[in-house]
Structures are given as structure tokens and as C-alpha cells.
Coordinates of C-alpha atoms in Angstrom, one line a residue:
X1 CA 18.5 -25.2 28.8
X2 CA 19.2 -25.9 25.0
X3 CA 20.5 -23.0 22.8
X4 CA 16.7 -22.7 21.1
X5 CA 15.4 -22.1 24.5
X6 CA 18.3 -19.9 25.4
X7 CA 17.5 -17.9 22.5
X8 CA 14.0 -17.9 23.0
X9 CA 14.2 -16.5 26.8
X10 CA 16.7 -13.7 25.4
X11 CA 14.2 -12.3 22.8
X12 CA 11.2 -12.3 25.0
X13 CA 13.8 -10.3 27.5
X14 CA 14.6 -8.3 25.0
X15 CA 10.9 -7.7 24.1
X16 CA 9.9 -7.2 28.0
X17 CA 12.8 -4.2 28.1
X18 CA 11.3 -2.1 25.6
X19 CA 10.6 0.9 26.8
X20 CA 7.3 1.3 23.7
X21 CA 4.9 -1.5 24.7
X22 CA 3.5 -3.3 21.6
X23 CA 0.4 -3.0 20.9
X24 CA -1.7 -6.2 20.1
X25 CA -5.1 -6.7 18.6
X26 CA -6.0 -10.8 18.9
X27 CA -9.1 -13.0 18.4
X28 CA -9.1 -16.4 20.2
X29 CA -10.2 -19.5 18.3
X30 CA -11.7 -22.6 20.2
X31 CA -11.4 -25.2 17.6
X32 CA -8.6 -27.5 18.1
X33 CA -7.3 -27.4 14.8
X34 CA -7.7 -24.0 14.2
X35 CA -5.0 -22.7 12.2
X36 CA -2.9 -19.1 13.4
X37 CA -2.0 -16.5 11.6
X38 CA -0.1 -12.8 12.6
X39 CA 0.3 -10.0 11.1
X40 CA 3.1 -7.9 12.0
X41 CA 2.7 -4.1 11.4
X42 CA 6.1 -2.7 10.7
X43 CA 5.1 1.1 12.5
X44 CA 1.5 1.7 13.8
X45 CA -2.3 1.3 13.1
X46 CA -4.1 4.7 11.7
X47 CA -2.2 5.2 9.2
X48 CA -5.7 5.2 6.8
X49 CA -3.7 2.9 4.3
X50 CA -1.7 -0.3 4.5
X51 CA -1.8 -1.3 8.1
X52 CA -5.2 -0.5 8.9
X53 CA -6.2 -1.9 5.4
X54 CA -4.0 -5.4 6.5
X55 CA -5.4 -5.3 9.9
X56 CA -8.8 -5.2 8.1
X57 CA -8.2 -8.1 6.1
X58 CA -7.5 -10.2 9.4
X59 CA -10.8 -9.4 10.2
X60 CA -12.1 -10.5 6.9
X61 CA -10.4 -13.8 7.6
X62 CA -12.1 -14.0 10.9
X63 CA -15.5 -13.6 9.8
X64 CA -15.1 -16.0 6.9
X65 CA -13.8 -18.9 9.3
X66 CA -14.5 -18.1 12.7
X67 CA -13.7 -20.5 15.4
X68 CA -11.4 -22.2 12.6
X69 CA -8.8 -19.6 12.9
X70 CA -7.3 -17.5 15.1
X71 CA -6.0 -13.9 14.3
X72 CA -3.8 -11.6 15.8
X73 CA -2.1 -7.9 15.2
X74 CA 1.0 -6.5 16.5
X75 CA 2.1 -3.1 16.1
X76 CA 5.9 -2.7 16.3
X77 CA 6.1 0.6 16.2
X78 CA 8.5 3.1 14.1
X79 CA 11.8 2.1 16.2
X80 CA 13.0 -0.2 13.7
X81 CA 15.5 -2.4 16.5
X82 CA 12.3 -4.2 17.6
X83 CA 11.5 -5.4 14.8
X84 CA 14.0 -8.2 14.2
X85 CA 13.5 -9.8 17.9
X86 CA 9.6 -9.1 17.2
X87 CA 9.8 -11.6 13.8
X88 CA 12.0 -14.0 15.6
X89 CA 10.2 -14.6 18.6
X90 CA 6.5 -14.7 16.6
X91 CA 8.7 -17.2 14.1
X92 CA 9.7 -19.6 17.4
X93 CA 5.9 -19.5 18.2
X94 CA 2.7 -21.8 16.4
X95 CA 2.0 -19.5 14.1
X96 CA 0.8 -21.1 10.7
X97 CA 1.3 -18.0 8.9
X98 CA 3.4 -15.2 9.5
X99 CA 2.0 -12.0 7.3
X100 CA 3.8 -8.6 6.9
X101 CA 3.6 -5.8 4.5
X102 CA 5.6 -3.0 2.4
X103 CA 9.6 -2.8 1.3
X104 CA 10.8 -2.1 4.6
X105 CA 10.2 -5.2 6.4
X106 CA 11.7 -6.8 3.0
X107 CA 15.4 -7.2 4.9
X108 CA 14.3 -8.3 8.4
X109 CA 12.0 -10.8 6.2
X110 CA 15.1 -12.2 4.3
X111 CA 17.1 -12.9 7.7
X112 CA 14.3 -14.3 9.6
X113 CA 12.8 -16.7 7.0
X114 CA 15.2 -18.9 6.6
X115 CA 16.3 -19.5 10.3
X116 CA 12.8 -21.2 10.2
X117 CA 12.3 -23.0 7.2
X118 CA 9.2 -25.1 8.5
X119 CA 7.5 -21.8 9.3
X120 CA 4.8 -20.0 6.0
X121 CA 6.0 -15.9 5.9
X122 CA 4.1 -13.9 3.6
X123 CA 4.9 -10.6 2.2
X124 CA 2.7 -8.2 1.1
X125 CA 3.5 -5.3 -1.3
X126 CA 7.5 -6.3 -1.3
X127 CA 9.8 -8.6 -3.0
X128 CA 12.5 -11.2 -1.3
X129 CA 15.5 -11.7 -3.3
X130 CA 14.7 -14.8 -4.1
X131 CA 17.9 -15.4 -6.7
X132 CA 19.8 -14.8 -3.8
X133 CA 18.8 -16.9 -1.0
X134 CA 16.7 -20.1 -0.2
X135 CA 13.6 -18.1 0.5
X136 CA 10.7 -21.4 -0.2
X137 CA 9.0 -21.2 2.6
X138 CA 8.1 -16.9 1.3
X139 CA 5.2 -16.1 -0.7
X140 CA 5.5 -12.4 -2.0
X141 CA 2.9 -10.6 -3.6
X142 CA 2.9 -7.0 -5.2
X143 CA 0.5 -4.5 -7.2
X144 CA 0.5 -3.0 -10.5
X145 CA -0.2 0.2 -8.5
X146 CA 1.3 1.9 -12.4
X147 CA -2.1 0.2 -14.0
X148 CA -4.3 1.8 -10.8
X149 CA -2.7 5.0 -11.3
X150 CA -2.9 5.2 -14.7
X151 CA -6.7 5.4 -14.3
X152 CA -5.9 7.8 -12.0
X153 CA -4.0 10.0 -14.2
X154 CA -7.3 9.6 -16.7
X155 CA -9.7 10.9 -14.8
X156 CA -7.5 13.8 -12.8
X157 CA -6.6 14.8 -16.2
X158 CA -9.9 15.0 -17.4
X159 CA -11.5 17.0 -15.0
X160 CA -9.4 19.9 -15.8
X161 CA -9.4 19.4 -19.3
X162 CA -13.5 18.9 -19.4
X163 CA -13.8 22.1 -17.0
X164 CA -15.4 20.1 -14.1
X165 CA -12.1 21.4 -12.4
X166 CA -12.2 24.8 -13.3
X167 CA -9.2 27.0 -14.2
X168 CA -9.5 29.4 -11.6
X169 CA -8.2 26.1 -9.1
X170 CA -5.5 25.4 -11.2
X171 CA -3.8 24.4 -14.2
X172 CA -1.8 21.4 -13.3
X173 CA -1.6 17.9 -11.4
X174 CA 0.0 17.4 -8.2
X175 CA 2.3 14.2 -7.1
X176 CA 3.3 13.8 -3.9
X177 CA 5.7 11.0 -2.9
X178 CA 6.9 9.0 0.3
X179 CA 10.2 8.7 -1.4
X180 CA 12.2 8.3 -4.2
X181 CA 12.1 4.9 -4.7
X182 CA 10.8 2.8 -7.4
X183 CA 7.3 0.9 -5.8
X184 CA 6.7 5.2 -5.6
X185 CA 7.8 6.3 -8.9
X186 CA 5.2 3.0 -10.6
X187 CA 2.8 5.2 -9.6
X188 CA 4.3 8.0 -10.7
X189 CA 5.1 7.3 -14.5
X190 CA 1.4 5.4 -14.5
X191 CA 0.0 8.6 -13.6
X192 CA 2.2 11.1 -16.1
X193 CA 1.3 8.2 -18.4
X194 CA -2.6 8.2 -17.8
X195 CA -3.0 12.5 -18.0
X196 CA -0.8 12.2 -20.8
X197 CA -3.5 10.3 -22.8
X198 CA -5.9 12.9 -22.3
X199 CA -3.7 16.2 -22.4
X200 CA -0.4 15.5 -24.1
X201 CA 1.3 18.5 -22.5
X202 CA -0.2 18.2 -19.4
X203 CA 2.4 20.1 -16.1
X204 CA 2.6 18.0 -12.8
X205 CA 4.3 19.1 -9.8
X206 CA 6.3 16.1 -8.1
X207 CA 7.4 16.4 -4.8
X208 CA 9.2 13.4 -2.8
X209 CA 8.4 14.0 1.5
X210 CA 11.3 11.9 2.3
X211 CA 9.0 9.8 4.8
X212 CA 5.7 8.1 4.9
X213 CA 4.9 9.2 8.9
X214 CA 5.0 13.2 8.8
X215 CA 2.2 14.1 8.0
X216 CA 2.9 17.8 8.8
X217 CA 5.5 17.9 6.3
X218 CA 3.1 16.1 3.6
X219 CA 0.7 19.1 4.4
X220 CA 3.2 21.9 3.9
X221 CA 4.7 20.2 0.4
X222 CA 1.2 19.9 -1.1
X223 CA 0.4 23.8 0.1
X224 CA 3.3 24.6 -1.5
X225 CA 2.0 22.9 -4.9
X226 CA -1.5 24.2 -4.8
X227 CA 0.0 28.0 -4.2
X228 CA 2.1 27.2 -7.2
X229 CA -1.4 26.2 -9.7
X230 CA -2.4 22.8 -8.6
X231 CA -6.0 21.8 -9.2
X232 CA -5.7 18.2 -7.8
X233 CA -2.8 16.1 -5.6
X234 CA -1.9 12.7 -5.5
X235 CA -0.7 11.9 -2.8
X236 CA 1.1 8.3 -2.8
X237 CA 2.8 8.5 1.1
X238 CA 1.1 6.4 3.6
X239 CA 1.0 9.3 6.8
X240 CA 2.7 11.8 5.0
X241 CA 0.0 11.5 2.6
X242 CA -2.6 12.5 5.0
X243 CA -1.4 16.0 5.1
X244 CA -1.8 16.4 1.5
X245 CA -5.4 15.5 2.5
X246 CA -5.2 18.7 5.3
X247 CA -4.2 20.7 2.7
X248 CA -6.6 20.1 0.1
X249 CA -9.0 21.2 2.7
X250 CA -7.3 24.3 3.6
X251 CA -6.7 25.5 0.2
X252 CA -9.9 24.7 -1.0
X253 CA -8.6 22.4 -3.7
X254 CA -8.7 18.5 -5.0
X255 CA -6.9 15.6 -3.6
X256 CA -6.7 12.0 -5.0
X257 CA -6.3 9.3 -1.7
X258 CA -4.1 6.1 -2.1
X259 CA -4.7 2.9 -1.0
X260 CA -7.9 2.7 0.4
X261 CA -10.7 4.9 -0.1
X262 CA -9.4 8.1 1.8
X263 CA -12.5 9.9 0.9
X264 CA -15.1 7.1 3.1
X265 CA -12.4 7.0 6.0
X266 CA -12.9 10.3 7.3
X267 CA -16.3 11.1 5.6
X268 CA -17.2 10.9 9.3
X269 CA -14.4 11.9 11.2
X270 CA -13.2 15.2 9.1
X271 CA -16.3 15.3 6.2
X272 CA -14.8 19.2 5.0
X273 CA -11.8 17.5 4.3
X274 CA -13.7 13.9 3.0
X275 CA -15.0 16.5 0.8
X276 CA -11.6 17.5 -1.0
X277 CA -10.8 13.9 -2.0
X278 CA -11.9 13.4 -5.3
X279 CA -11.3 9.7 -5.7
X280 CA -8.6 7.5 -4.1
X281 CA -6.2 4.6 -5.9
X282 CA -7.0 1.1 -4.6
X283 CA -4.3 -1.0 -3.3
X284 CA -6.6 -3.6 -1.7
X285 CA -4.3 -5.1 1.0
X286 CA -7.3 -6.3 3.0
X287 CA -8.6 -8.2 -0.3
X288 CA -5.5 -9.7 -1.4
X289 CA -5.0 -10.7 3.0
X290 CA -7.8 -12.5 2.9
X291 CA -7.6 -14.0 -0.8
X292 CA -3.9 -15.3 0.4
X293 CA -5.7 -17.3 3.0
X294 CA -7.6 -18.8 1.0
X295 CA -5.4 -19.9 -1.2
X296 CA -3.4 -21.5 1.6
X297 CA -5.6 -23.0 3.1
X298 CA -6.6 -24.4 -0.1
X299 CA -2.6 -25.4 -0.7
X300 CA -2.7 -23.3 -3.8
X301 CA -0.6 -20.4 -2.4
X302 CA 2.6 -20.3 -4.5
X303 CA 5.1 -20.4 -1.9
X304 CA 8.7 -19.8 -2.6
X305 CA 7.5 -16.9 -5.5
X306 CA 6.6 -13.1 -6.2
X307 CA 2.9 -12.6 -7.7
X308 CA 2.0 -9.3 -9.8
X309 CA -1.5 -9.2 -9.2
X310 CA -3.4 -5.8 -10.9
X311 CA -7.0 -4.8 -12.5
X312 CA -7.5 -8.1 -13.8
X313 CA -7.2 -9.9 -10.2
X314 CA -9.3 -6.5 -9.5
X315 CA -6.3 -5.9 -6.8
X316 CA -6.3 -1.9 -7.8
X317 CA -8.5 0.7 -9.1
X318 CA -10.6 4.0 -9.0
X319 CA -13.2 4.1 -5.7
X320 CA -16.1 4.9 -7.9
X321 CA -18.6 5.5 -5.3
X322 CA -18.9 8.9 -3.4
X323 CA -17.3 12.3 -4.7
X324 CA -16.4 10.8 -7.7
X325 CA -19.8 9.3 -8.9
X326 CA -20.8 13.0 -9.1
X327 CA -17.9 14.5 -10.5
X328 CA -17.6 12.1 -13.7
X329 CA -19.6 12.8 -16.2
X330 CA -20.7 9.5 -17.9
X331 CA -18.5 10.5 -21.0
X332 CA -15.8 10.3 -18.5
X333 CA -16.8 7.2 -16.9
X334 CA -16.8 5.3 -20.5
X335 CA -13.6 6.1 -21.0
X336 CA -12.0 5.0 -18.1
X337 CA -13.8 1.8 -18.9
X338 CA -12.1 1.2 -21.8
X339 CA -8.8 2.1 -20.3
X340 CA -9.4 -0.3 -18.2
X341 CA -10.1 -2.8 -20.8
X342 CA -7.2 -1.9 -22.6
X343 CA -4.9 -2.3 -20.3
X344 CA -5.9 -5.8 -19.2
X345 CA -6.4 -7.0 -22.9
X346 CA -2.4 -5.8 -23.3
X347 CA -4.2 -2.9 -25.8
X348 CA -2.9 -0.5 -23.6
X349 CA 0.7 -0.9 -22.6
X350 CA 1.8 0.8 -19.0
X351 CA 5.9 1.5 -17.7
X352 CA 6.9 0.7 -14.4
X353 CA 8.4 2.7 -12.4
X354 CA 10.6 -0.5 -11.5
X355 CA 11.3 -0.8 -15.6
X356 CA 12.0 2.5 -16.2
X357 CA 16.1 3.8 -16.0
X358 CA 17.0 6.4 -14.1
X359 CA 17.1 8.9 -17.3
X360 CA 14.6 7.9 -18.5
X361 CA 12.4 8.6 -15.6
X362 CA 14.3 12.1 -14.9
X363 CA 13.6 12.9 -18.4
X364 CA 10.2 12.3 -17.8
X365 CA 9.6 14.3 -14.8
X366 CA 11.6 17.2 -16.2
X367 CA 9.2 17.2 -19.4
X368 CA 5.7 17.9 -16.9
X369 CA 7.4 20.1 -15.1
X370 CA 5.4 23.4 -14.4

């Protein structure tokens, strides 16, 4: 038995043994030449953002090529010890391309990849450290979520100011983080930065949940907020977020979704609280999946470096249909418009929360404090 094999038998032991059994989602191909791809979920599907938005975009890959391709998902769970053997024993199968997404799969990423240098990784919505490793064979992509949420900010901002909001809900803006980490924060300072064009003075209450998958705790911070006078949340925390959600709905107030369009994903399953979400922030995961395909497939994937893609790749942005159709007066829609414009001409310049020094960005949160 050679050492690869050896190694190979251990990790699928090591899989076997775990007492969680992964969950796996996969579409066969028949074509002979069909190309493979994964995509490994670092926690769970349901989450109503990045996973199920990723595991969406598999499925837009699948009904683009069909019997040309086969697809698969697996969930590896919240225990972060399974992940490692998980990459390395997908990486020592035919897999074509190996897709993950967020920060935290960023380390695991950086070990695996280059044990397997004739193998294609792709992370989504995370960075390698590519000036300090031979990391080629990585494409990374990430979002100017900061341009997304600057829109945000607009039209949040707005409502209160234009009395669609009324007073009686609230006199401030609500921000409620995963973290306090800096892919968070780029939201963050693009929203202060986006209400601050409208109302100068403008009082947001930031809170940071410690973790994206409680969404109980999410729930009881945004509470907290809207007893204190805020009109509308933000909430930017994956799970954790969805409480915000709960709590707009119990408090009879306004949320803003993230990622995907919060307000269509449960306009069925939980329509009071559909209600309550007045517009989300696209990250569009499942677009830029599918777009990465593409672009391999067409050898024009730039392997071996980070892409910012934003509004111009139309990669973020304001879900405009639903709730928020109604609530923005055409006055308001113009102007986020030109925003929009602005900000993609260079007319309109937006900080990152990745930029921006850590006074700087204290400085900033002390000044909207309510």
C-alpha cells in the first residue's frame, strides 16, 4: 500500500468515525467528459444566506450544462475538526473544481491547496495569503459588500428622514454584526457612510453577536436596539441575523436582510415576518458560482488571484422588488440611482471596512452613537 493510499484509507476512516453524518446533495452526469465540481459548506444549509445561496448556484450550473457536469454539496457541519479530512479527501478525489465560501474556510484552504497543486480550489468571499504561499492553483473572489451597503444606508436613511418611517418607530438605524472583523465592519462604514449622505447626524446602534449561528442571541440584541429607538436593523450575521428578522416582527419594526433577498425567502414560510424586511443587501454568491464556471470552463478564470467584484459586475445591491417597490417613493428610487452611478463612475468614493484603521473606525462608531 503506498503512503497516498495509506493516507487516503485514514481520512475516509476518519470520515466514517464521525459521530455527525455529512450531509450530501449530488447530481450525476452521464457524459463522459463531464467535468465535477463540489462545493463544500463550511456549517449547514438553511442558513437563508451564503450556503444555501452557493448551493443554489450549483444548481444554476446544473441547469445551464446538464449532463456536461456533475454537481455535488456537502455540509460539514459546525464541528470545525472535520473539515480538514473533509477538503483532503474531496482534494484526493476527481473533482475538477473544488468551491468553498467565507473567511473561515480561508486557513484549512491555505493547508490543503497546495498538497495538491494539480487540483482548481476556489474561494468565495475570502482571501488566501497569496504573498505568503504558492497558492496558483486558488482563485479568490470577494464583494464590495461597502458599495451594496452604502445603498443601503441611502435608502434606510431616507425613509426616516422622508417620514415613510415614521417617528413614533424610531429615531435611529440599527447594525447588527456577526463579529468584529473587517469583511463585517465594510459593511458597516458603507452603511454609516450611505445615511450619512442623507442625514449628516444620523444615530446608529451597532451591536457585534459574536457568532453567525445563534440566531436566539441575534433576536435578543436587535430587541434590545428597537426598545432603545430603532426604526430599522441591518442585520449583517448569516444565522444570527435571522433573529434580527424575529425581532423585527415582534416589535413591529423594520429590518434590512443580507445576502439574498431575506424578504422572498420566507414570504411563504413566515409572511408577518417577510413583512418586516424592508429590503435586503445582495451578495449574489449563487451569480458569482455560476459566473466562476463559466469562466473556467472558458480558461478565463484568473487562477492564482483575488477578484473585487461589486455594482459594476452587478455582484451587490438593493432587492428592488417586493416591500421595497412600495415603500420608495420614486424621488427616493432616483436617488439611489445616481448613487449607484456615482459610485461606479469613481464620483462617489466608499471606505472599506478592510482600509479603515482601527481609530479610525472606533471614531466613527462613537460619533453615530445614540
Amino acid at each position: 500500500m503506498t503512503a497516498m493510499t495509506r493516507r487516503s484509507a485514514l481520512r475516509a476512516m476518519m470520515l466514517a468515525a464521525s459521530t455527525s453524518v455529512l450531509a450530501v446533495a449530488a447530481t450525476g452526469a452521464q457524459g463522459a467528459d463531464a467535468k465535477k465540481i463540489v462545493f463544500l459548506v463550511n456549517g449547514n444549509l438553511g442558513d437563508k444566506s451564503y450556503f444555501d445561496l452557493g448551493a443554489k448556484g450549483m444548481d444554476l450550473v446544473k441547469q445551464k450544462y446538464g449532463d456536461q457536469v456533475e454537481t455535488k454539496v456537502i455540509e460539514m457541519g459546525t464541528d470545525q475538526t472535520k473539515w480538514l479530512p473533509t477538503f483532503q479527501d474531496v482534494s484526493e478525489q476527481d473533482y475538477d473544481l473544488i468551491i468553498a465560501c467565507t473567511f473561515e474556510i480561508s486557513d484549512i484552504m491555505a493547508e490543503v491547496a497546495p498538497e495538491y497543486p494539480d487540483k482548481t480550489y476556489v474561494l468565495i468571499d475570502g482571501v488566501m495569503p497569496y504573498d505568503k504561499g504558492d497558492y496558483g492553483n486558488v482563485y479568490s473572489v470577494v464583494y464590495k459588500q461597502n458599495e451594496g451597503s452604502y445603498l443601503a444606508g441611502i435608502f434606510a436613511a431616507s425613509l426616516l428622514k422622508d417620514g415613510v418611517v415614521p417617528g413614533s418607530q424610531g429615531t435611529s438605524l440599527g447594525f447588527l454584526g456577526g463579529m468584529d472583523i473587517p469583511i463585517i465592519n465594510d459593511f458597516l462604514v458603507g452603511y454609516v457612510e450611505g445615511a450619512q449622505s442623507v442625514t449628516p447626524d444620523i444615530k446608529i446602534a451597532i451591536s457585534y453577536a459574536g457568532t453567525f449561528n445563534d440566531a436566539a442571541k441575534g433576536k435578543e440584541l436587535a430587541l434590545a436596539q428597537y426598545r432603545a429607538g430603532t426604526a430599522i436593523g441591518f442585520n449583517v450575521a448569516g444565522l444570527t441575523g435571522v433573529g434580527q428578522l424575529a425581532a423585527a416582527k415582534e416589535a413591529d419594526k423594520w429590518a434590512l436582510g443580507v445576502n439574498s433577498d431575506q424578504e422572498l425567502i420566507f414570504k411563504d414560510s413566515d409572511p408577518a415576518m417577510a413583512a418586516k424586511v424592508a429590503t435586503s443587501m445582495l451578495k449574489k454568491v449563487d451569480v458569482t458560482l455560476a459566473r466562476t464556471y463559466d469562466l473556467f470552463l472558458e480558461g478565463k478564470l484568473p487562477i492564482g488571484t483575488v477578484e473585487a467584484i461589486g455594482l459594476k459586475e452587478e455582484a451587490v445591491g438593493l432587492a428592488e422588488t417586493g416591500n421595497m417597490a412600495t415603500l420608495a417613493p420614486p424621488a427616493l428610487k432616483q436617488k439611489l440611482d445616481e448613487a449607484k452611478v456615482g459610485i461606479i463612475s469613481g464620483a462617489i468614493k466608499v471606505s472599506s471596512g478592510f482600509a479603515i484603521d482601527q481609530a479610525a473606525l472606533d471614531k466613527m462608531r462613537t460619533a453615530v452613537r445614540p
